[in-house]
mmCIF file of C-alpha atoms and ligand atoms in Angstrom:
data_model
loop_
_atom_site.group_PDB
_atom_site.id
_atom_site.type_symbol
_atom_site.label_atom_id
_atom_site.label_comp_id
_atom_site.label_asym_id
_atom_site.label_seq_id
_atom_site.Cartn_x
_atom_site.Cartn_y
_atom_site.Cartn_z
ATOM 1 C CA MET A 1 -0.322 -0.056 -0.012
ATOM 2 C CA GLU A 2 1.362 3.241 -0.701
ATOM 3 C CA MET A 3 2.098 5.375 2.332
ATOM 4 C CA ASN A 4 0.516 8.950 2.415
ATOM 5 C CA SER A 5 2.671 12.136 2.276
ATOM 6 C CA LEU A 6 2.466 12.508 6.238
ATOM 7 C CA THR A 7 3.765 9.474 7.107
ATOM 8 C CA ARG A 8 6.714 9.600 4.705
ATOM 9 C CA LEU A 9 7.163 13.521 5.587
ATOM 10 C CA LEU A 10 7.342 11.640 9.329
ATOM 11 C CA ARG A 11 9.743 9.005 8.119
ATOM 12 C CA GLU A 12 12.183 10.407 5.496
ATOM 13 C CA ALA A 13 13.493 12.563 7.848
ATOM 14 C CA ASP A 14 16.900 11.128 7.451
ATOM 15 C CA GLU A 15 20.441 12.068 5.418
ATOM 16 C CA THR A 16 21.219 8.795 4.977
ATOM 17 C CA PRO A 17 22.165 6.567 0.983
ATOM 18 C CA ALA A 18 18.956 4.654 2.033
ATOM 19 C CA ASN A 19 16.802 7.875 2.311
ATOM 20 C CA PRO A 20 14.607 6.555 -1.233
ATOM 21 C CA ALA A 21 15.046 10.506 -2.462
ATOM 22 C CA VAL A 22 18.284 10.607 -2.083
ATOM 23 C CA LYS A 23 19.154 6.740 -3.462
ATOM 24 C CA ASN A 24 16.438 7.609 -6.721
ATOM 25 C CA TRP A 25 18.837 11.086 -7.196
ATOM 26 C CA LYS A 26 22.066 8.939 -7.327
ATOM 27 C CA SER A 27 20.133 6.486 -9.066
ATOM 28 C CA GLN A 28 19.601 8.745 -11.916
ATOM 29 C CA GLY A 29 23.976 9.806 -12.131
ATOM 30 C CA LYS A 30 23.126 13.417 -10.299
ATOM 31 C CA LYS A 31 25.291 14.895 -8.013
ATOM 32 C CA VAL A 32 24.845 15.514 -3.981
ATOM 33 C CA ILE A 33 26.219 18.249 -1.889
ATOM 34 C CA GLY A 34 26.193 18.085 2.091
ATOM 35 C CA TRP A 35 25.690 21.307 3.388
ATOM 36 C CA LEU A 36 26.502 22.491 7.353
ATOM 37 C CA CYS A 37 24.865 25.333 8.060
ATOM 38 C CA THR A 38 21.537 26.700 7.230
ATOM 39 C CA TYR A 39 23.072 29.856 6.038
ATOM 40 C CA THR A 40 24.335 28.054 3.091
ATOM 41 C CA PRO A 41 22.456 29.048 -0.268
ATOM 42 C CA GLU A 42 20.858 26.391 -0.500
ATOM 43 C CA GLU A 43 18.891 27.871 -3.934
ATOM 44 C CA ILE A 44 22.255 28.022 -5.741
ATOM 45 C CA ILE A 45 22.738 23.484 -5.490
ATOM 46 C CA TYR A 46 19.546 23.069 -6.716
ATOM 47 C CA ALA A 47 19.333 25.495 -9.678
ATOM 48 C CA ALA A 48 22.858 23.650 -10.640
ATOM 49 C CA GLY A 49 21.036 20.490 -10.764
ATOM 50 C CA MET A 50 22.552 18.955 -7.715
ATOM 51 C CA LEU A 51 20.617 18.533 -4.400
ATOM 52 C CA PRO A 52 21.684 19.836 -0.867
ATOM 53 C CA ILE A 53 21.011 17.613 2.089
ATOM 54 C CA ARG A 54 22.065 18.951 5.085
ATOM 55 C CA ILE A 55 23.888 17.049 7.027
ATOM 56 C CA HIS A 56 22.641 16.052 10.689
ATOM 57 C CA GLY A 57 25.149 13.783 12.518
ATOM 58 C CA ASN A 58 24.846 10.503 14.468
ATOM 59 C CA PRO A 59 25.201 10.803 17.891
ATOM 60 C CA GLN A 60 26.449 6.986 17.935
ATOM 61 C CA ARG A 61 29.311 9.234 16.476
ATOM 62 C CA ILE A 62 30.736 11.690 18.812
ATOM 63 C CA SER A 63 33.464 9.739 20.708
ATOM 64 C CA LEU A 64 35.518 9.471 16.877
ATOM 65 C CA GLY A 65 34.719 13.000 16.846
ATOM 66 C CA ASP A 66 35.921 13.390 19.928
ATOM 67 C CA ALA A 67 39.428 12.085 18.928
ATOM 68 C CA TYR A 68 40.014 14.741 16.130
ATOM 69 C CA LEU A 69 38.140 17.610 17.324
ATOM 70 C CA GLN A 70 38.372 19.240 21.031
ATOM 71 C CA PRO A 71 36.085 18.069 22.918
ATOM 72 C CA ASN A 72 35.176 21.247 24.436
ATOM 73 C CA THR A 73 32.978 21.657 20.563
ATOM 74 C CA CYS A 74 29.684 21.231 20.232
ATOM 75 C CA PRO A 75 28.102 18.101 19.887
ATOM 76 C CA TYR A 76 27.149 17.878 17.005
ATOM 77 C CA ALA A 77 29.917 19.185 15.721
ATOM 78 C CA ARG A 78 31.151 16.044 16.657
ATOM 79 C CA SER A 79 28.797 13.824 15.776
ATOM 80 C CA CYS A 80 28.783 14.885 12.474
ATOM 81 C CA LEU A 81 32.613 14.765 12.011
ATOM 82 C CA GLY A 82 32.672 11.058 13.914
ATOM 83 C CA SER A 83 29.578 9.665 11.377
ATOM 84 C CA ALA A 84 31.504 11.447 8.209
ATOM 85 C CA LEU A 85 34.954 9.336 9.634
ATOM 86 C CA GLU A 86 33.319 6.389 9.891
ATOM 87 C CA THR A 87 32.236 6.394 5.632
ATOM 88 C CA GLU A 88 28.436 7.435 6.819
ATOM 89 C CA TYR A 89 28.891 9.894 4.256
ATOM 90 C CA ASP A 90 31.350 8.816 1.704
ATOM 91 C CA PHE A 91 27.720 8.940 -1.051
ATOM 92 C CA LEU A 92 28.149 12.501 -0.756
ATOM 93 C CA ASP A 93 29.731 14.580 -4.188
ATOM 94 C CA GLY A 94 30.774 17.351 -2.419
ATOM 95 C CA ILE A 95 30.732 19.060 1.072
ATOM 96 C CA VAL A 96 29.302 23.219 1.652
ATOM 97 C CA ALA A 97 30.277 24.842 4.632
ATOM 98 C CA THR A 98 29.666 29.032 6.137
ATOM 99 C CA HIS A 99 31.555 30.823 8.502
ATOM 100 C CA THR A 100 29.558 31.758 10.847
ATOM 101 C CA CYS A 101 30.916 29.560 14.507
ATOM 102 C CA ASP A 102 34.203 28.187 15.112
ATOM 103 C CA ALA A 103 32.275 24.800 15.198
ATOM 104 C CA ILE A 104 30.992 24.435 11.811
ATOM 105 C CA CYS A 105 34.519 26.041 10.574
ATOM 106 C CA ARG A 106 36.968 23.450 12.619
ATOM 107 C CA LEU A 107 34.349 20.351 11.676
ATOM 108 C CA TYR A 108 34.410 21.923 7.622
ATOM 109 C CA ASP A 109 38.714 22.198 7.923
ATOM 110 C CA LEU A 110 38.661 18.608 9.688
ATOM 111 C CA TRP A 111 36.725 16.943 7.510
ATOM 112 C CA LYS A 112 38.372 18.356 3.866
ATOM 113 C CA LEU A 113 42.193 17.136 5.885
ATOM 114 C CA TYR A 114 41.021 13.565 6.558
ATOM 115 C CA ILE A 115 37.649 12.096 4.399
ATOM 116 C CA PRO A 116 37.921 12.627 0.444
ATOM 117 C CA ILE A 117 34.874 14.392 -1.489
ATOM 118 C CA PRO A 118 36.245 15.286 -4.940
ATOM 119 C CA PHE A 119 33.577 19.016 -3.991
ATOM 120 C CA PHE A 120 34.552 21.800 -0.790
ATOM 121 C CA TYR A 121 33.874 24.938 -0.258
ATOM 122 C CA ILE A 122 33.747 26.837 2.801
ATOM 123 C CA MET A 123 31.267 30.445 1.492
ATOM 124 C CA ASP A 124 32.240 33.757 3.567
ATOM 125 C CA HIS A 125 29.572 35.611 5.769
ATOM 126 C CA PRO A 126 28.732 38.772 6.376
ATOM 127 C CA HIS A 127 28.233 38.729 10.798
ATOM 128 C CA LYS A 128 25.788 41.627 10.629
ATOM 129 C CA SER A 129 23.053 42.727 8.127
ATOM 130 C CA SER A 130 24.374 46.470 6.687
ATOM 131 C CA PRO A 131 24.458 47.524 2.770
ATOM 132 C CA SER A 132 28.514 46.547 3.142
ATOM 133 C CA GLY A 133 27.696 43.416 4.201
ATOM 134 C CA HIS A 134 25.062 42.915 1.373
ATOM 135 C CA LYS A 135 27.411 44.248 -1.392
ATOM 136 C CA TYR A 136 29.754 41.060 0.319
ATOM 137 C CA HIS A 137 27.454 38.745 0.252
ATOM 138 C CA LEU A 138 25.960 39.128 -2.700
ATOM 139 C CA GLN A 139 29.835 38.839 -4.702
ATOM 140 C CA GLN A 140 30.284 35.667 -2.110
ATOM 141 C CA LEU A 141 26.850 34.405 -3.956
ATOM 142 C CA GLU A 142 28.097 34.514 -6.727
ATOM 143 C CA LYS A 143 31.894 33.512 -6.410
ATOM 144 C CA PHE A 144 30.249 30.044 -5.421
ATOM 145 C CA LYS A 145 28.169 29.737 -8.138
ATOM 146 C CA GLN A 146 31.147 30.065 -10.925
ATOM 147 C CA ALA A 147 32.789 27.214 -7.960
ATOM 148 C CA LEU A 148 29.547 25.114 -8.776
ATOM 149 C CA GLU A 149 29.873 25.747 -11.762
ATOM 150 C CA LEU A 150 33.231 24.731 -12.588
ATOM 151 C CA PHE A 151 32.419 21.452 -10.937
ATOM 152 C CA GLY A 152 29.233 20.306 -12.247
ATOM 153 C CA GLY A 153 30.856 21.871 -16.078
ATOM 154 C CA ASN A 154 27.544 23.689 -16.409
ATOM 155 C CA GLY A 155 26.430 26.881 -16.693
ATOM 156 C CA ILE A 156 23.776 27.965 -14.195
ATOM 157 C CA ASN A 157 21.594 30.718 -15.960
ATOM 158 C CA ASP A 158 18.960 34.067 -13.634
ATOM 159 C CA ALA A 159 16.181 31.147 -15.191
ATOM 160 C CA ALA A 160 17.751 28.679 -12.700
ATOM 161 C CA LEU A 161 18.275 30.505 -10.477
ATOM 162 C CA GLY A 162 15.108 32.041 -10.017
ATOM 163 C CA TRP A 163 13.138 28.737 -10.632
ATOM 164 C CA ALA A 164 15.250 27.533 -7.274
ATOM 165 C CA PHE A 165 14.499 30.560 -5.610
ATOM 166 C CA GLN A 166 10.389 30.102 -6.350
ATOM 167 C CA VAL A 167 10.672 26.559 -5.625
ATOM 168 C CA TYR A 168 12.233 27.436 -1.802
ATOM 169 C CA GLN A 169 9.649 30.692 -1.476
ATOM 170 C CA GLU A 170 6.786 28.162 -1.710
ATOM 171 C CA ASN A 171 8.999 25.356 0.875
ATOM 172 C CA ARG A 172 8.670 28.334 3.460
ATOM 173 C CA ILE A 173 5.081 29.778 2.560
ATOM 174 C CA LEU A 174 4.247 25.687 2.795
ATOM 175 C CA LEU A 175 5.922 25.677 6.829
ATOM 176 C CA ARG A 176 4.592 28.723 7.728
ATOM 177 C CA ARG A 177 0.849 27.629 7.011
ATOM 178 C CA LEU A 178 1.895 24.278 9.029
ATOM 179 C CA TYR A 179 3.029 26.651 11.480
ATOM 180 C CA GLU A 180 -0.551 28.806 11.715
ATOM 181 C CA LEU A 181 -1.974 24.961 12.492
ATOM 182 C CA ARG A 182 0.009 25.082 15.913
ATOM 183 C CA LYS A 183 -1.197 28.214 16.843
ATOM 184 C CA ARG A 184 -5.007 26.183 17.453
ATOM 185 C CA GLU A 185 -5.745 25.183 21.162
ATOM 186 C CA THR A 186 -5.792 21.308 20.791
ATOM 187 C CA PRO A 187 -3.407 21.715 17.091
ATOM 188 C CA PRO A 188 -3.659 18.709 15.130
ATOM 189 C CA ILE A 189 0.442 17.614 14.674
ATOM 190 C CA THR A 190 2.540 17.722 17.132
ATOM 191 C CA ALA A 191 6.403 19.951 17.871
ATOM 192 C CA SER A 192 8.926 16.706 16.876
ATOM 193 C CA GLU A 193 5.783 15.749 14.506
ATOM 194 C CA VAL A 194 6.635 19.154 13.047
ATOM 195 C CA LEU A 195 10.461 19.063 13.449
ATOM 196 C CA LYS A 196 9.873 16.027 11.391
ATOM 197 C CA VAL A 197 8.274 17.162 8.770
ATOM 198 C CA ILE A 198 10.874 20.176 8.537
ATOM 199 C CA LYS A 199 13.862 18.133 8.988
ATOM 200 C CA ALA A 200 12.248 15.550 5.615
ATOM 201 C CA GLY A 201 12.745 18.568 3.584
ATOM 202 C CA THR A 202 16.274 19.181 4.487
ATOM 203 C CA VAL A 203 17.185 15.832 3.092
ATOM 204 C CA MET A 204 14.368 15.926 -0.241
ATOM 205 C CA PRO A 205 14.052 17.321 -3.112
ATOM 206 C CA LYS A 206 12.353 20.549 -2.264
ATOM 207 C CA GLU A 207 10.187 19.762 -5.252
ATOM 208 C CA GLU A 208 8.954 15.985 -3.899
ATOM 209 C CA HIS A 209 8.555 17.996 -0.209
ATOM 210 C CA ASN A 210 6.598 20.792 -1.371
ATOM 211 C CA ARG A 211 4.061 18.217 -2.770
ATOM 212 C CA LEU A 212 4.023 15.936 0.011
ATOM 213 C CA LEU A 213 3.642 18.829 2.261
ATOM 214 C CA ARG A 214 0.488 20.207 0.073
ATOM 215 C CA GLU A 215 -0.988 17.190 0.478
ATOM 216 C CA ALA A 216 -0.050 16.638 4.320
ATOM 217 C CA LEU A 217 -1.670 20.035 4.244
ATOM 218 C CA ALA A 218 -5.019 19.787 3.423
ATOM 219 C CA GLU A 219 -5.054 16.262 5.529
ATOM 220 C CA LEU A 220 -4.110 17.835 8.928
ATOM 221 C CA GLU A 221 -6.145 21.124 8.240
ATOM 222 C CA ALA A 222 -8.968 18.578 8.418
ATOM 223 C CA ARG A 223 -8.640 16.920 11.252
ATOM 224 C CA GLU A 224 -10.664 17.377 13.938
ATOM 225 C CA VAL A 225 -8.879 17.003 17.482
ATOM 226 C CA ALA A 226 -10.128 15.987 20.681
ATOM 227 C CA PRO A 227 -9.978 18.741 23.038
ATOM 228 C CA GLU A 228 -7.109 18.854 25.067
ATOM 229 C CA LYS A 229 -5.748 21.885 27.661
ATOM 230 C CA ARG A 230 -1.856 22.190 28.411
ATOM 231 C CA LEU A 231 0.248 25.145 28.963
ATOM 232 C CA ARG A 232 2.022 26.558 25.618
ATOM 233 C CA LEU A 233 5.740 26.724 25.599
ATOM 234 C CA VAL A 234 8.051 28.109 23.031
ATOM 235 C CA VAL A 235 11.952 26.745 22.410
ATOM 236 C CA SER A 236 14.553 28.830 21.510
ATOM 237 C CA GLY A 237 18.437 28.059 20.609
ATOM 238 C CA SER A 238 21.119 26.301 19.088
ATOM 239 C CA MET A 239 20.483 22.996 16.953
ATOM 240 C CA MET A 240 17.868 20.581 17.590
ATOM 241 C CA ASN A 241 17.809 18.481 15.227
ATOM 242 C CA GLU A 242 16.284 15.590 17.106
ATOM 243 C CA THR A 243 12.790 15.324 18.744
ATOM 244 C CA ASP A 244 13.706 14.170 22.421
ATOM 245 C CA LEU A 245 13.391 17.136 24.485
ATOM 246 C CA LEU A 246 9.959 18.060 22.384
ATOM 247 C CA GLU A 247 8.753 14.640 23.342
ATOM 248 C CA LEU A 248 9.994 14.746 26.915
ATOM 249 C CA ILE A 249 7.888 18.427 27.276
ATOM 250 C CA ASP A 250 5.011 16.032 25.689
ATOM 251 C CA ALA A 251 5.026 13.877 28.229
ATOM 252 C CA CYS A 252 5.764 16.679 31.487
ATOM 253 C CA GLY A 253 2.336 17.344 30.086
ATOM 254 C CA ALA A 254 3.266 20.766 28.016
ATOM 255 C CA MET A 255 3.113 21.341 24.728
ATOM 256 C CA VAL A 256 5.587 23.163 21.988
ATOM 257 C CA VAL A 257 3.514 25.691 20.228
ATOM 258 C CA SER A 258 6.678 27.460 17.836
ATOM 259 C CA ASP A 259 9.947 28.268 18.189
ATOM 260 C CA ASP A 260 13.028 29.869 17.486
ATOM 261 C CA LEU A 261 15.140 27.163 16.067
ATOM 262 C CA CYS A 262 17.778 26.465 13.515
ATOM 263 C CA ILE A 263 15.080 23.786 12.495
ATOM 264 C CA GLY A 264 12.318 25.588 12.820
ATOM 265 C CA THR A 265 12.048 28.683 11.782
ATOM 266 C CA ARG A 266 14.587 30.814 11.368
ATOM 267 C CA TYR A 267 14.427 28.729 8.319
ATOM 268 C CA PHE A 268 11.886 29.970 6.708
ATOM 269 C CA TRP A 269 10.061 31.936 8.547
ATOM 270 C CA SER A 270 11.257 35.098 7.020
ATOM 271 C CA GLU A 271 10.338 37.025 3.655
ATOM 272 C CA ALA A 272 12.754 38.667 1.637
ATOM 273 C CA GLU A 273 12.144 41.998 -0.801
ATOM 274 C CA LEU A 274 12.241 41.022 -4.546
ATOM 275 C CA ASP A 275 13.640 41.933 -6.730
ATOM 276 C CA SER A 276 14.366 40.849 -10.929
ATOM 277 C CA ASN A 277 17.804 39.877 -10.135
ATOM 278 C CA PRO A 278 17.732 36.182 -8.612
ATOM 279 C CA LEU A 279 20.967 36.294 -7.189
ATOM 280 C CA LEU A 280 20.025 39.384 -4.780
ATOM 281 C CA ASN A 281 16.748 37.558 -4.079
ATOM 282 C CA ILE A 282 18.672 34.288 -2.239
ATOM 283 C CA SER A 283 20.784 37.240 -1.062
ATOM 284 C CA ARG A 284 18.134 39.269 0.813
ATOM 285 C CA PHE A 285 16.906 36.171 1.959
ATOM 286 C CA TYR A 286 20.109 34.411 3.803
ATOM 287 C CA LEU A 287 21.313 38.129 5.345
ATOM 288 C CA GLU A 288 17.799 39.180 6.852
ATOM 289 C CA LYS A 289 16.122 35.727 7.896
ATOM 290 C CA VAL A 290 15.989 35.775 10.966
ATOM 291 C CA PRO A 291 19.114 35.695 12.512
ATOM 292 C CA CYS A 292 21.388 33.001 14.412
ATOM 293 C CA ALA A 293 23.260 33.637 17.706
ATOM 294 C CA CYS A 294 26.144 34.077 15.644
ATOM 295 C CA ILE A 295 24.866 37.571 13.511
ATOM 296 C CA HIS A 296 24.815 40.089 15.295
ATOM 297 C CA PRO A 297 22.826 42.112 16.517
ATOM 298 C CA PRO A 298 20.757 39.822 18.722
ATOM 299 C CA GLU A 299 17.695 42.359 18.936
ATOM 300 C CA ALA A 300 15.875 41.080 15.548
ATOM 301 C CA ARG A 301 16.311 37.519 16.859
ATOM 302 C CA LEU A 302 14.503 38.796 20.382
ATOM 303 C CA GLU A 303 11.911 40.477 18.862
ATOM 304 C CA HIS A 304 11.237 37.526 16.678
ATOM 305 C CA LEU A 305 11.338 35.720 19.722
ATOM 306 C CA ILE A 306 8.785 37.046 21.300
ATOM 307 C CA ASN A 307 6.328 37.818 18.661
ATOM 308 C CA MET A 308 6.396 33.736 18.393
ATOM 309 C CA VAL A 309 5.399 34.114 22.192
ATOM 310 C CA LYS A 310 2.251 36.421 21.229
ATOM 311 C CA GLY A 311 1.488 35.124 17.829
ATOM 312 C CA PHE A 312 1.155 31.425 19.894
ATOM 313 C CA ASN A 313 -0.128 32.346 22.577
ATOM 314 C CA ALA A 314 2.439 31.016 24.994
ATOM 315 C CA GLN A 315 2.972 30.688 28.146
ATOM 316 C CA GLY A 316 6.313 30.651 28.728
ATOM 317 C CA VAL A 317 10.022 29.905 26.825
ATOM 318 C CA ILE A 318 12.622 27.658 27.044
ATOM 319 C CA LEU A 319 16.517 29.010 25.875
ATOM 320 C CA TYR A 320 18.002 25.619 25.203
ATOM 321 C CA SER A 321 21.536 25.322 24.427
ATOM 322 C CA LEU A 322 23.385 22.728 23.341
ATOM 323 C CA ILE A 323 27.312 21.657 25.895
ATOM 324 C CA PHE A 324 29.566 24.038 24.270
ATOM 325 C CA CYS A 325 27.470 26.365 22.101
ATOM 326 C CA ASP A 326 28.749 29.818 23.013
ATOM 327 C CA THR A 327 26.965 31.473 20.593
ATOM 328 C CA PHE A 328 24.012 31.234 22.061
ATOM 329 C CA ALA A 329 25.156 30.400 25.844
ATOM 330 C CA TYR A 330 26.595 34.048 25.173
ATOM 331 C CA ASP A 331 23.297 35.347 24.071
ATOM 332 C CA PHE A 332 21.534 33.694 27.535
ATOM 333 C CA VAL A 333 21.667 36.600 29.509
ATOM 334 C CA LEU A 334 20.573 39.584 27.604
ATOM 335 C CA PHE A 335 17.474 37.204 26.331
ATOM 336 C CA LYS A 336 16.235 36.220 30.203
ATOM 337 C CA LYS A 337 16.047 39.856 31.199
ATOM 338 C CA ARG A 338 14.635 41.103 28.435
ATOM 339 C CA LEU A 339 11.872 37.704 28.386
ATOM 340 C CA GLU A 340 11.822 38.827 31.933
ATOM 341 C CA GLU A 341 10.942 42.195 32.073
ATOM 342 C CA ALA A 342 8.486 41.113 28.892
ATOM 343 C CA GLN A 343 6.280 38.874 32.409
ATOM 344 C CA ILE A 344 7.744 35.930 29.944
ATOM 345 C CA PRO A 345 8.524 32.625 32.740
ATOM 346 C CA VAL A 346 11.980 31.330 31.173
ATOM 347 C CA LEU A 347 13.851 28.294 31.676
ATOM 348 C CA LEU A 348 17.082 27.730 31.024
ATOM 349 C CA LEU A 349 18.766 24.708 29.682
ATOM 350 C CA THR A 350 22.339 23.530 28.723
ATOM 351 C CA LEU A 351 22.208 19.925 27.361
ATOM 352 C CA GLU A 352 24.894 17.644 25.955
ATOM 353 C CA HIS A 353 23.292 16.869 23.341
ATOM 354 C CA PRO A 354 19.651 17.181 20.798
ATOM 355 C CA SER A 355 19.170 13.432 21.675
ATOM 356 C CA LEU A 356 21.424 11.999 24.717
ATOM 357 C CA GLY A 357 20.863 12.030 28.065
ATOM 358 C CA ILE A 358 17.506 14.563 28.080
ATOM 359 C CA GLU A 359 15.934 12.542 31.194
ATOM 360 C CA GLN A 360 18.498 14.840 33.537
ATOM 361 C CA ALA A 361 16.457 17.537 32.303
ATOM 362 C CA ARG A 362 12.800 16.070 33.166
ATOM 363 C CA THR A 363 12.727 17.819 37.056
ATOM 364 C CA ARG A 364 13.682 21.111 35.747
ATOM 365 C CA ILE A 365 10.795 21.279 32.713
ATOM 366 C CA GLU A 366 8.082 19.582 35.631
ATOM 367 C CA ALA A 367 9.295 22.289 38.252
ATOM 368 C CA PHE A 368 9.053 25.453 35.553
ATOM 369 C CA LEU A 369 6.121 23.897 34.309
ATOM 370 C CA GLU A 370 4.451 24.286 37.907
ATOM 371 C CA MET A 371 5.686 27.852 38.347
ATOM 372 C CA ILE A 372 3.735 28.789 34.803
ATOM 373 C CA ALA A 373 0.576 27.079 36.319
ATOM 374 C CA HIS A 374 1.300 28.835 39.448
ATOM 375 C CA LYS A 375 1.351 32.458 37.761
ATOM 376 C CA VAL A 376 -1.541 31.972 35.157
ATOM 377 C CA SER A 377 -4.063 30.306 38.129
HETATM 378 S S1 SF4 B 1 22.253 27.382 15.079
HETATM 379 FE FE1 SF4 B 1 23.711 29.282 13.236
HETATM 380 S S2 SF4 B 1 25.827 28.217 12.440
HETATM 381 FE FE2 SF4 B 1 24.965 26.733 14.055
HETATM 382 S S3 SF4 B 1 23.402 25.491 11.787
HETATM 383 FE FE3 SF4 B 1 22.683 26.726 12.443
HETATM 384 S S4 SF4 B 1 22.392 28.509 11.778
HETATM 385 FE FE4 SF4 B 1 24.208 26.925 11.435
HETATM 386 S S1 SF4 B 2 25.753 27.522 17.184
HETATM 387 FE FE1 SF4 B 2 25.979 26.616 18.747
HETATM 388 S S2 SF4 B 2 24.615 24.590 17.460
HETATM 389 FE FE2 SF4 B 2 25.097 25.806 16.039
HETATM 390 S S3 SF4 B 2 27.537 24.551 14.780
HETATM 391 FE FE3 SF4 B 2 27.674 26.099 15.907
HETATM 392 S S4 SF4 B 2 28.432 25.598 18.320
HETATM 393 FE FE4 SF4 B 2 26.963 23.852 17.229
#
């Protein structure tokens, strides 16, 4: 029996050669390029006829990564390197990183040093949105396009770039529709399912993801669910590519209704002002999207987070950081202060990994929920 679209989206979120979308792409003799950070302009890779897929890393491989990266590098970077050293990514034709945080750069350096893959590229990225930053970023995109043209042996024209940008824009609109459903008092899809759906879109062609999303949305928008009262939370912070924390929050009796995460709203929420130059549109999107903590100043992200709390009717925020992720840990102080000034309860949580040792957080989450329940009663 053929799987329905939502089931496929929930099951096909792994970046392995066994993923049907990756398998199918490779079987047509086409190239697959792994990317390491959401500032990678995927549209250019897609316009080159190559499949961009996000590298998520395998938590079971962290200890191997430890042998090469300093153990005080974030666990995401160590798990990616460990998986690569275990030859789990040998099916890739290339790796692209952006100069955002140090962990990403060191991961890229060691990958390049120890694991032979035909194409390696690291793109510089301005750490501020300013007129000179825009000009510089556009130049970086042009250089990246030329490198891909050389590697693929084909030109990438404006029509292909414009088409890829449109496909990605549609994806962002569909994902925003998915989040609209989380505004309901009892949403028809859980936070962990939403994360899986977004993750699936990072490891399959976006056209395929759009088709599956359209069908899944039609089903979800019509779905009736029995009403259930739970405290509503927003999670904000560093890399979360596993659903364990979201499931734990669920098990504690609350639900995550929105987020400020890298594989969450920061991936798709913003809209760029459009121009007739497709490369400029791509550049504007990546420079104007809700910024990661490695981009300054942090005000735009803070404003986005407060909008998420208000727009999704949430009663509290969990500020989450992976251990050794200094970029997000640094913002904790300011974010906690500003959220408390806005009367929004905050819990700071630092985890060893998005999926390992999660149970340790249970007591703190339960105590936080009790405090909110007391406040709102
Ligand atoms: S958290 Fe920031 S630096 Fe890390 S992968 Fe995401 S966008 Fe890139
Ligand atoms: S921003 Fe943090 S979680 Fe993301 S790659 Fe850098 S150190 Fe790791």
